[in-house]
Amino acid sequence: MKKYSKSDYQYDVLIIGSGIAGLSLALHLSSKYKIMIATKSKINESATLYAQGGIAAVFDEKDSIDSHIKDTLIAGNGLCDHEVVSFIINNARQCINWLVSNGISFDIKSCSKGKINYHLTREGGHSYRRILHNADCTGREIQNNLVNKVLINNNIDVAENIIAMDLITSDNNNVYIPRRVIGAWLWNCNKKQVETCSAKVIVLATGGASRVYRYTTNPDVVSGDGIAMAWRIGCRVANLEFNQFHPTCLFYPKGQSNFLLTEALRGEGALLLRPNKSRFMLDVHERAELAPRDIVSRAIDYEIKHNNIDCVYLDITHKSPKFIHDHFPVIYNKLLKFGFDLTKDIIPVVPAAHYTCGGVIVDKSGRTDINCLYAVGEVSYTGLHGANRMASNSLLECLVYSWSIAKNLFQMLPNINLIDLLPSFKKTHYANHFFSERDIKNDLNSIKKYMWDHVGIVRTTKSLKYAKHEINILKKKINNQYVNTHLSRQMLEIRNLVQVAELIINSAINRKESRGLHFIDDYPDLLPNAFPTILIPSNYIK
Ligand code: FAD
Ligand code: SIN
């Protein structure tokens, strides 16, 4: 890895984020261009690293592209962009082959006459076994292999512990060409200083925003930064009311846990039980435990609230210990540390915020509303997921869009100039006051609590309005602190989280119906026509 050591930089492309989206795009582009990946923590750290279930694609002979498309549209509940769904699913196999050519391996069922038959698992919403996986740690297999490829690539520089703070546009720089992105301000966590990077193109690959909720499966590095940065410079965002709650996160009251229990467990036969060991999903949906995620999470939420219980239980004890060890080795071992034996015990579970279906609006080439700014992966809104993402379609979207952006940039980059940043941008941020990390932590806990209690799995107009009021107060306080305080990772993140919280609430207030992941008690029905919720910032230029 060529680590960067200067305090300002110039590249063809700056990619912010090192999950599957950022890493694969960097590898695609590196055959021709100089790339910098700036990443908030260690290069491996990302939601991608923790992905368990796998990647959806049509590999079963009985399955078909049409069936994958149909299932995605059904899960998305009338809000998917049909053309985008078709584009992604039709390109799934070639993108997965690209992953395999980069050293990623998936579990194989059999291999005959040179033809590999992958072991495909099943998840909610899918009509067929369709999920390629590497045991129960598919994300680790992908992340570690892509990172290894990136680290030996001479055209990719990696900057760890660097947080993108904000994007610099040409008008910031007193250059009045058609407005475009020309660089970014970066916070160097080691040196505790502000630095800059200029680039011909910047790509946001910063992941989603589920950390805005109290209980989440997401790692700490994912804090809605890309959505907030894009919004601040005038990009539209869409469908942020559709935050997906994964039905089965470990319930562990002795300590906060964000440990996911993959949907593949249910795909392989695990059942959901009440504390008295009765099943409840049979009465809710014809696919029972394998209904789309929004339906399963809402059913669990109902059981918890109406029976006044803390959690429900996941039971796979009817499968043989060998089957469990072979298919779910990581989960089995991790649960042992929490005191549960997956082969013998039923496991307490609750839903937790998992995935941001909305995001920064992009076209099929990943272009945002601002010239030279692209977005890829969970930060973006492509139109694939509609009102509810189907399991294992996310890694797929990251892969297909990074390939598509690269194709576009091979055409565009020769015509884009690098613009020197004004020297005044390079000065460090001066702090007048000091706010302790405890203050920030308290405010962060408040944001997460308001979002969980009032903008959660089931909402009401009253709860949304209450959350809006409280979040507005916090936003004013945090923005005021931001300009008057010592910068820190916590300060940068809370500024973005409170911004995204506001956008989620505003989107939820705008939708006067219940659809997919957005269930609002006072509007329980579907409206006849489905439209995305688009929020337009005041500085948006058409
Ligand atoms: P991430 O992988 O989240 O990467 C974001 C990167 O951006 C990180 O490196 C982060 O450090 C960096 N970053 C963020 N902000 C900044 C900043 N301001 N400056 C610099 N760097 C920044 N999907 C599936 O399809 N199949 C699955 O089996 C599956 N399982 C999942 C299991 C878990 C526990 C979780 C949390 C998610 C799962 N998902 C799954 C969803 C999927 O993993 C994510 O949607 C996907 O990995 C997102 O990839 P990404 O590259 O967009 O972002
Ligand atoms: C899981 O393994 O249950 C997560 C899959 C996903 O989020 O797509």
XYZ file of C-alpha atoms and ligand atoms in Angstrom:
603
model
C 0.000 0.000 0.000
C 1.307 3.448 -0.857
C 0.190 5.370 2.188
C -0.207 9.040 1.695
C 1.870 11.343 3.878
C 1.364 14.855 2.528
C -1.335 17.085 3.915
C -2.985 17.811 0.593
C -3.386 15.637 -2.452
C -4.352 15.505 -6.103
C -5.906 12.499 -7.805
C -7.970 11.555 -10.831
C -10.591 10.028 -8.566
C -11.108 10.320 -4.834
C -13.250 7.477 -3.491
C -14.610 8.051 -0.010
C -15.178 4.713 1.720
C -13.645 1.250 1.558
C -16.555 -1.222 1.539
C -17.375 -3.438 -1.445
C -18.571 -0.426 -3.467
C -15.470 1.746 -3.023
C -12.960 -1.090 -3.304
C -14.425 -2.608 -6.463
C -14.705 0.761 -8.164
C -11.067 1.551 -7.318
C -9.949 -1.772 -8.788
C -11.935 -1.231 -11.988
C -10.517 2.275 -12.498
C -6.932 1.525 -11.515
C -6.033 0.146 -14.942
C -5.941 3.747 -16.201
C -6.235 6.256 -13.372
C -4.671 7.383 -10.093
C -7.107 6.720 -7.309
C -7.169 7.634 -3.658
C -9.407 5.757 -1.224
C -9.998 7.789 1.926
C -11.475 5.762 4.713
C -12.587 6.639 8.194
C -10.956 3.813 10.112
C -8.896 0.777 9.061
C -9.415 -0.155 5.408
C -11.242 -3.394 6.318
C -13.821 -1.747 8.536
C -17.199 -1.410 6.809
C -20.694 -2.922 6.789
C -19.453 -5.152 3.986
C -17.104 -6.938 6.392
C -20.068 -8.141 8.472
C -22.331 -9.313 5.649
C -23.409 -12.843 6.402
C -26.091 -14.196 4.042
C -24.463 -13.552 0.664
C -25.165 -12.188 -2.809
C -28.300 -12.871 -4.793
C -27.981 -13.976 -8.420
C -29.529 -16.522 -10.728
C -27.330 -19.646 -10.770
C -29.926 -22.401 -10.188
C -31.038 -23.988 -13.460
C -34.702 -23.843 -12.460
C -34.426 -20.183 -11.523
C -34.653 -17.312 -14.009
C -33.767 -13.635 -14.350
C -37.496 -12.920 -14.652
C -38.176 -14.612 -11.341
C -35.413 -12.631 -9.571
C -36.816 -9.445 -11.086
C -40.369 -10.355 -10.068
C -39.383 -11.158 -6.461
C -37.459 -7.869 -6.175
C -40.461 -5.922 -7.480
C -42.829 -7.687 -5.076
C -40.568 -6.964 -2.085
C -40.228 -3.330 -3.220
C -44.004 -2.958 -3.073
C -44.667 -0.888 -6.183
C -41.772 1.528 -5.743
C -38.887 -0.135 -7.572
C -37.631 1.349 -10.827
C -38.288 -1.546 -13.196
C -35.529 -0.559 -15.608
C -32.940 -0.382 -12.819
C -34.043 -3.724 -11.363
C -33.673 -5.339 -14.762
C -30.293 -3.636 -15.374
C -28.859 -4.894 -12.075
C -30.208 -8.417 -12.244
C -29.165 -8.894 -15.848
C -25.605 -7.880 -14.942
C -25.414 -9.960 -11.754
C -23.625 -12.998 -13.110
C -20.860 -11.134 -14.902
C -20.184 -9.013 -11.802
C -20.039 -12.102 -9.597
C -17.656 -13.706 -12.076
C -15.497 -10.594 -11.721
C -15.450 -11.131 -7.945
C -14.446 -14.767 -8.429
C -11.676 -13.669 -10.805
C -10.406 -11.476 -7.972
C -10.015 -14.440 -5.653
C -13.337 -14.460 -3.817
C -14.697 -17.938 -3.260
C -18.251 -19.084 -2.699
C -19.372 -22.429 -1.281
C -19.583 -25.104 -3.960
C -22.133 -27.939 -3.966
C -20.575 -29.982 -6.723
C -18.194 -29.692 -9.605
C -18.409 -31.846 -12.697
C -16.773 -31.603 -16.129
C -15.388 -28.191 -15.244
C -18.846 -26.873 -14.357
C -19.155 -25.485 -10.861
C -22.466 -25.780 -9.038
C -22.516 -23.254 -6.232
C -24.294 -24.034 -3.010
C -27.159 -21.558 -3.022
C -28.970 -20.636 0.130
C -32.420 -19.145 0.498
C -33.592 -15.910 2.117
C -36.839 -14.007 2.600
C -38.769 -12.949 -0.498
C -36.801 -15.185 -2.898
C -38.774 -17.838 -4.812
C -35.665 -19.962 -5.375
C -32.385 -20.761 -3.727
C -30.438 -17.848 -5.101
C -27.844 -16.695 -2.581
C -24.158 -17.336 -3.219
C -22.287 -17.377 0.044
C -19.114 -18.282 1.819
C -20.465 -20.151 4.872
C -21.907 -17.367 7.065
C -19.101 -14.865 6.522
C -19.514 -13.846 2.885
C -18.720 -10.210 3.671
C -15.406 -11.074 5.290
C -14.413 -13.170 2.270
C -15.242 -10.311 -0.107
C -13.804 -7.483 1.963
C -10.501 -9.146 2.804
C -9.835 -10.298 -0.740
C -10.670 -6.944 -2.316
C -8.543 -5.159 0.278
C -5.595 -7.437 -0.540
C -5.960 -6.599 -4.235
C -6.159 -2.881 -3.518
C -3.109 -2.891 -1.241
C -0.829 -4.299 -3.945
C -2.136 -1.974 -6.648
C 0.318 0.812 -7.538
C -2.399 3.086 -8.889
C -4.419 3.091 -5.665
C -3.331 5.059 -2.600
C -5.129 4.361 0.652
C -5.590 6.909 3.419
C -6.814 5.291 6.648
C -8.228 7.220 9.602
C -9.238 10.015 7.256
C -12.815 11.304 7.457
C -14.320 13.257 4.599
C -15.952 16.282 6.232
C -17.444 18.161 3.307
C -17.203 18.466 -0.453
C -15.662 21.491 -2.173
C -17.467 22.853 -5.216
C -16.093 25.168 -7.918
C -18.065 28.160 -6.596
C -16.378 27.716 -3.161
C -13.137 28.185 -5.069
C -14.321 31.327 -6.914
C -14.333 29.412 -10.191
C -17.604 30.050 -11.975
C -17.547 27.274 -14.540
C -20.729 25.151 -14.537
C -20.853 24.183 -10.881
C -19.001 20.962 -10.104
C -17.244 19.165 -7.291
C -13.498 19.788 -7.245
C -12.314 18.373 -3.952
C -13.015 17.521 -0.342
C -12.085 18.619 3.133
C -10.708 15.720 5.119
C -10.199 15.289 8.854
C -6.963 13.498 9.646
C -7.784 11.621 12.854
C -4.131 10.885 13.640
C -2.775 14.394 13.146
C -6.022 16.020 14.278
C -5.984 18.467 11.406
C -8.042 19.446 8.392
C -6.539 18.563 5.019
C -7.767 18.794 1.445
C -7.808 16.597 -1.605
C -8.530 17.804 -5.115
C -9.761 15.331 -7.694
C -11.339 15.344 -11.121
C -14.135 13.170 -9.787
C -15.272 12.271 -6.290
C -17.246 9.149 -5.478
C -19.197 8.752 -2.261
C -19.049 5.119 -1.120
C -19.727 5.827 2.543
C -22.491 3.278 3.235
C -25.860 3.841 4.877
C -27.265 5.591 7.918
C -28.812 2.933 10.193
C -26.638 4.132 13.051
C -29.166 6.891 13.522
C -31.240 4.247 15.368
C -30.653 2.999 18.894
C -30.455 -0.661 17.921
C -28.631 -1.405 14.709
C -26.700 -4.208 13.037
C -24.324 -1.654 11.499
C -20.732 -0.969 12.546
C -19.734 2.417 13.982
C -18.037 3.700 10.810
C -21.356 3.986 9.013
C -22.967 7.266 10.012
C -24.790 8.715 7.032
C -21.831 10.972 6.159
C -22.196 10.704 2.393
C -25.909 11.473 2.440
C -25.358 14.526 4.650
C -22.378 15.813 2.639
C -24.241 15.475 -0.658
C -27.349 17.156 0.763
C -25.306 20.083 2.074
C -23.978 20.899 -1.400
C -27.350 20.608 -3.117
C -28.003 16.971 -4.084
C -31.522 15.586 -3.875
C -32.177 12.513 -1.769
C -34.993 9.969 -2.067
C -36.970 7.394 -0.075
C -35.217 7.863 3.241
C -38.363 6.862 5.146
C -37.647 3.293 4.071
C -35.084 2.251 6.642
C -35.008 -1.500 6.810
C -35.179 -3.269 10.158
C -33.632 -6.727 10.080
C -35.902 -9.117 11.981
C -33.264 -11.068 13.867
C -30.552 -9.315 15.819
C -29.339 -11.001 19.030
C -31.188 -9.715 22.118
C -28.584 -9.475 24.840
C -29.632 -7.204 27.697
C -26.401 -7.814 29.681
C -24.558 -5.666 27.142
C -25.391 -3.892 23.918
C -25.161 -6.310 21.017
C -25.495 -5.555 17.342
C -24.896 -9.135 16.309
C -26.943 -10.217 13.317
C -28.451 -13.686 12.965
C -28.582 -14.145 9.228
C -31.837 -14.646 7.388
C -30.156 -17.711 5.854
C -30.842 -19.422 9.199
C -34.549 -19.108 8.445
C -33.777 -19.987 4.808
C -32.363 -23.273 6.097
C -35.346 -23.952 8.345
C -35.040 -21.881 11.547
C -38.385 -20.950 13.080
C -39.544 -17.876 14.959
C -41.176 -18.634 18.307
C -42.962 -16.856 21.105
C -41.568 -17.439 24.609
C -44.125 -20.285 24.960
C -42.525 -21.861 21.852
C -45.536 -21.338 19.565
C -44.936 -20.119 15.998
C -46.535 -16.832 14.954
C -45.451 -16.274 11.325
C -47.825 -18.981 10.008
C -50.775 -16.680 10.720
C -49.097 -13.642 9.162
C -47.915 -14.631 5.663
C -48.033 -17.611 3.319
C -44.220 -17.709 3.283
C -44.207 -17.703 7.112
C -40.643 -17.092 8.417
C -39.494 -16.360 4.857
C -41.906 -13.525 4.176
C -40.272 -10.237 3.063
C -38.336 -8.550 5.844
C -40.716 -5.673 6.515
C -43.502 -8.142 7.234
C -41.402 -10.333 9.553
C -40.028 -7.332 11.492
C -43.484 -5.853 11.920
C -44.847 -9.201 13.122
C -42.068 -9.449 15.725
C -42.659 -5.842 16.805
C -46.352 -6.687 17.234
C -45.598 -9.809 19.309
C -43.217 -7.875 21.557
C -45.593 -4.956 22.145
C -48.849 -6.919 22.458
C -47.512 -9.694 24.656
C -45.335 -7.331 26.666
C -42.237 -9.449 26.095
C -38.615 -8.432 25.512
C -37.898 -10.569 22.485
C -38.930 -13.564 20.412
C -36.789 -16.648 19.717
C -35.053 -18.217 16.745
C -34.944 -22.002 16.773
C -32.809 -24.197 14.516
C -32.218 -26.965 17.060
C -34.128 -29.449 14.872
C -31.196 -29.469 12.433
C -28.220 -31.719 13.116
C -25.201 -30.217 14.888
C -23.100 -31.085 11.812
C -25.436 -29.143 9.533
C -25.264 -26.133 11.851
C -21.476 -26.267 12.200
C -21.038 -26.608 8.426
C -23.413 -23.805 7.452
C -23.108 -21.327 10.300
C -19.653 -21.732 11.867
C -19.076 -18.033 12.619
C -22.506 -17.508 14.157
C -22.207 -20.723 16.175
C -18.858 -19.661 17.663
C -19.879 -16.080 18.259
C -23.052 -17.171 20.085
C -21.028 -19.459 22.351
C -19.257 -16.312 23.599
C -22.647 -14.878 24.532
C -23.534 -18.138 26.331
C -25.814 -19.681 23.686
C -25.370 -22.999 21.897
C -27.086 -22.720 18.493
C -27.376 -26.521 18.248
C -29.280 -26.769 21.564
C -30.688 -23.378 22.574
C -33.375 -21.179 21.153
C -31.826 -17.724 20.599
C -33.457 -14.477 21.795
C -33.852 -12.004 18.923
C -35.275 -8.541 18.216
C -35.410 -6.412 15.045
C -32.697 -3.776 14.552
C -32.074 -1.016 12.006
C -30.113 -2.616 9.206
C -30.218 -0.951 5.814
C -30.947 2.456 4.266
C -33.095 1.832 1.172
C -33.088 5.513 0.206
C -30.130 7.824 -0.321
C -28.465 10.222 -2.728
C -30.281 10.137 -6.062
C -28.132 8.730 -8.875
C -28.691 7.749 -12.478
C -27.677 4.389 -13.980
C -24.066 5.606 -14.229
C -23.980 6.617 -10.557
C -24.057 10.373 -11.294
C -25.577 12.604 -8.624
C -27.164 16.022 -9.208
C -23.758 17.745 -9.027
C -21.236 17.448 -11.841
C -18.243 15.226 -11.077
C -19.859 13.802 -7.941
C -20.890 10.147 -8.046
C -22.347 7.895 -5.367
C -22.252 4.109 -5.144
C -23.506 1.466 -2.744
C -25.745 1.921 0.252
C -25.268 5.707 0.270
C -27.086 5.938 -3.051
C -30.673 5.681 -4.218
C -30.760 3.870 -7.545
C -34.382 2.694 -7.557
C -33.536 -0.995 -7.013
C -35.034 -1.511 -3.581
C -38.259 0.473 -3.675
C -40.117 0.366 -0.375
C -38.249 -2.696 0.916
C -34.939 -4.235 -0.091
C -34.970 -7.944 -0.761
C -32.294 -9.888 1.121
C -28.843 -10.065 -0.469
C -29.652 -7.591 -3.243
C -27.447 -4.940 -1.644
C -23.984 -6.374 -2.260
C -25.199 -7.030 -5.791
C -26.221 -3.399 -6.309
C -22.797 -2.239 -5.045
C -21.041 -4.508 -7.536
C -23.130 -3.692 -10.594
C -23.043 0.055 -9.983
C -19.287 0.192 -9.365
C -18.818 -1.571 -12.705
C -21.277 0.822 -14.370
C -19.636 3.943 -12.891
C -16.228 2.733 -14.063
C -17.595 2.297 -17.588
C -18.934 5.851 -17.502
C -15.718 7.313 -16.062
C -13.522 5.702 -18.696
C -15.432 7.924 -21.150
C -15.764 11.045 -18.998
C -12.413 11.418 -17.216
C -10.329 12.416 -20.274
C -12.530 15.549 -20.542
C -12.386 16.633 -16.890
C -9.700 18.985 -15.526
C -8.168 19.019 -12.113
C -8.720 22.396 -10.440
C -6.186 23.687 -7.919
C -7.752 24.511 -4.599
C -7.324 27.971 -3.126
C -4.461 28.017 -0.600
C -6.869 29.367 2.028
C -8.680 25.999 2.034
C -5.661 24.353 3.504
C -5.661 26.146 6.809
C -6.775 24.177 9.810
C -10.055 24.611 11.591
C -9.725 26.800 14.683
C -11.656 25.872 17.758
C -12.911 28.436 20.223
C -14.609 26.214 22.718
C -14.320 22.745 24.014
C -17.209 20.309 24.242
C -16.529 17.076 26.032
C -17.100 13.760 24.362
C -19.667 13.039 27.051
C -21.879 15.898 25.787
C -21.667 14.494 22.285
C -22.459 10.988 23.520
C -25.524 12.226 25.398
C -26.808 14.044 22.306
C -26.115 11.009 20.148
C -28.057 8.785 22.541
C -30.958 11.248 22.395
C -31.015 11.203 18.579
C -30.970 7.396 18.552
C -33.710 7.181 21.158
C -36.028 9.660 19.388
C -35.533 7.779 16.129
C -36.077 4.357 17.685
C -39.090 5.316 19.779
C -40.851 7.629 17.315
C -39.591 6.884 13.780
C -39.268 3.111 14.118
C -41.003 0.058 12.712
C -44.470 1.535 13.329
C -44.954 5.321 13.209
C -47.795 7.778 13.734
C -48.117 11.351 12.493
C -47.974 12.486 16.106
C -44.804 10.528 16.851
C -43.132 11.839 13.685
C -44.000 15.446 14.518
C -42.682 15.022 18.044
C -39.424 13.531 16.757
C -39.117 16.378 14.215
C -39.432 18.973 16.954
C -36.829 17.325 19.194
C -34.397 16.595 16.356
C -34.643 20.224 15.180
C -33.606 21.442 18.616
C -30.672 19.048 18.668
C -29.682 19.966 15.130
C -29.445 23.674 15.990
C -27.373 22.899 19.073
C -25.047 20.512 17.226
C -24.535 22.840 14.244
C -23.685 25.637 16.618
C -21.217 23.433 18.475
C -19.718 22.294 15.175
C -18.443 25.753 14.269
C -17.242 26.493 17.779
C -15.669 23.281 18.906
C -12.563 21.175 18.597
C -13.165 18.787 15.747
C -13.243 15.096 16.432
C -14.630 12.035 14.713
C -17.592 12.078 17.152
C -18.374 15.715 16.344
C -18.227 15.119 12.594
C -20.437 12.061 12.839
C -23.116 13.553 15.057
C -23.417 16.532 12.701
C -24.173 14.100 9.874
C -26.407 11.799 11.913
C -28.646 14.624 13.076
C -28.920 15.848 9.476
C -29.898 12.412 8.205
C -32.349 11.959 11.096
C -34.103 15.137 9.983
C -34.233 13.921 6.367
C -35.667 10.543 7.412
C -38.378 12.224 9.481
C -39.272 14.705 6.743
C -39.529 11.878 4.221
C -41.719 9.860 6.609
C -44.007 12.841 7.219
C -44.415 13.324 3.462
C -45.665 9.777 2.863
C -49.368 9.599 3.681
C -49.756 5.843 3.257
C -48.285 2.611 4.590
C -46.034 0.925 2.082
C -43.226 -1.584 2.600
C -40.962 -0.504 5.439
C -42.939 2.662 6.139
C -45.897 1.710 8.311
C -47.843 4.641 9.729
C -50.820 3.909 11.987
C -52.967 6.854 10.839
C -52.536 5.959 7.128
C -52.675 2.136 7.159
C -53.621 1.758 3.486
C -51.734 1.894 0.214
C -52.386 4.844 -2.080
C -53.338 3.727 -5.614
C -50.224 5.234 -7.202
C -46.692 4.802 -5.895
C -44.153 7.628 -6.060
C -40.717 7.970 -4.500
C -40.325 10.623 -1.797
C -37.861 13.163 -3.150
C -36.419 15.855 -0.876
C -34.899 18.899 -2.571
C -32.304 21.024 -0.738
C -32.627 24.819 -0.926
C -29.344 25.091 -2.890
C -30.402 22.546 -5.528
C -29.827 23.740 -9.091
C -31.689 21.862 -11.784
P -19.873 -0.069 3.603
O -19.477 -1.467 3.349
O -20.709 0.253 4.714
O -18.586 0.825 3.561
C -18.645 2.193 3.866
C -17.216 2.706 3.990
O -17.219 4.121 4.059
C -16.497 2.225 5.247
O -15.183 1.867 4.866
C -16.455 3.472 6.141
O -15.351 3.486 7.002
C -16.337 4.556 5.096
N -16.789 5.884 5.495
C -18.015 6.246 5.934
N -18.057 7.588 6.119
C -16.829 8.064 5.769
C -16.247 9.362 5.742
N -16.927 10.457 6.102
N -14.972 9.485 5.345
C -14.250 8.401 4.991
N -14.748 7.155 4.991
C -16.021 6.987 5.363
N -26.215 -7.195 2.099
C -26.285 -8.253 1.243
O -26.511 -8.062 0.048
N -26.061 -9.512 1.708
C -25.784 -9.784 3.011
O -25.583 -10.928 3.386
C -25.741 -8.702 3.927
N -25.509 -8.915 5.251
C -25.360 -7.829 6.080
C -25.022 -8.043 7.405
C -24.783 -6.959 8.251
C -24.431 -7.189 9.692
C -24.920 -5.643 7.747
C -24.660 -4.470 8.636
C -25.281 -5.433 6.430
C -25.506 -6.518 5.585
N -25.861 -6.326 4.247
C -25.936 -7.400 3.404
C -25.888 -4.989 3.671
C -24.543 -4.751 2.965
O -23.512 -5.345 3.722
C -24.250 -3.283 2.805
O -25.346 -2.632 2.248
C -23.050 -3.106 1.875
O -21.946 -3.820 2.384
C -22.719 -1.640 1.740
O -21.498 -1.530 1.082
P -20.896 -0.094 0.815
O -19.593 -0.309 0.137
O -21.905 0.769 0.191
O -20.667 0.513 2.281
C -28.630 -11.565 6.342
O -27.695 -12.339 6.180
O -29.680 -11.849 6.921
C -28.499 -10.193 5.802
C -28.740 -10.238 4.370
C -29.011 -8.875 3.842
O -29.098 -7.910 4.589
O -29.169 -8.790 2.623
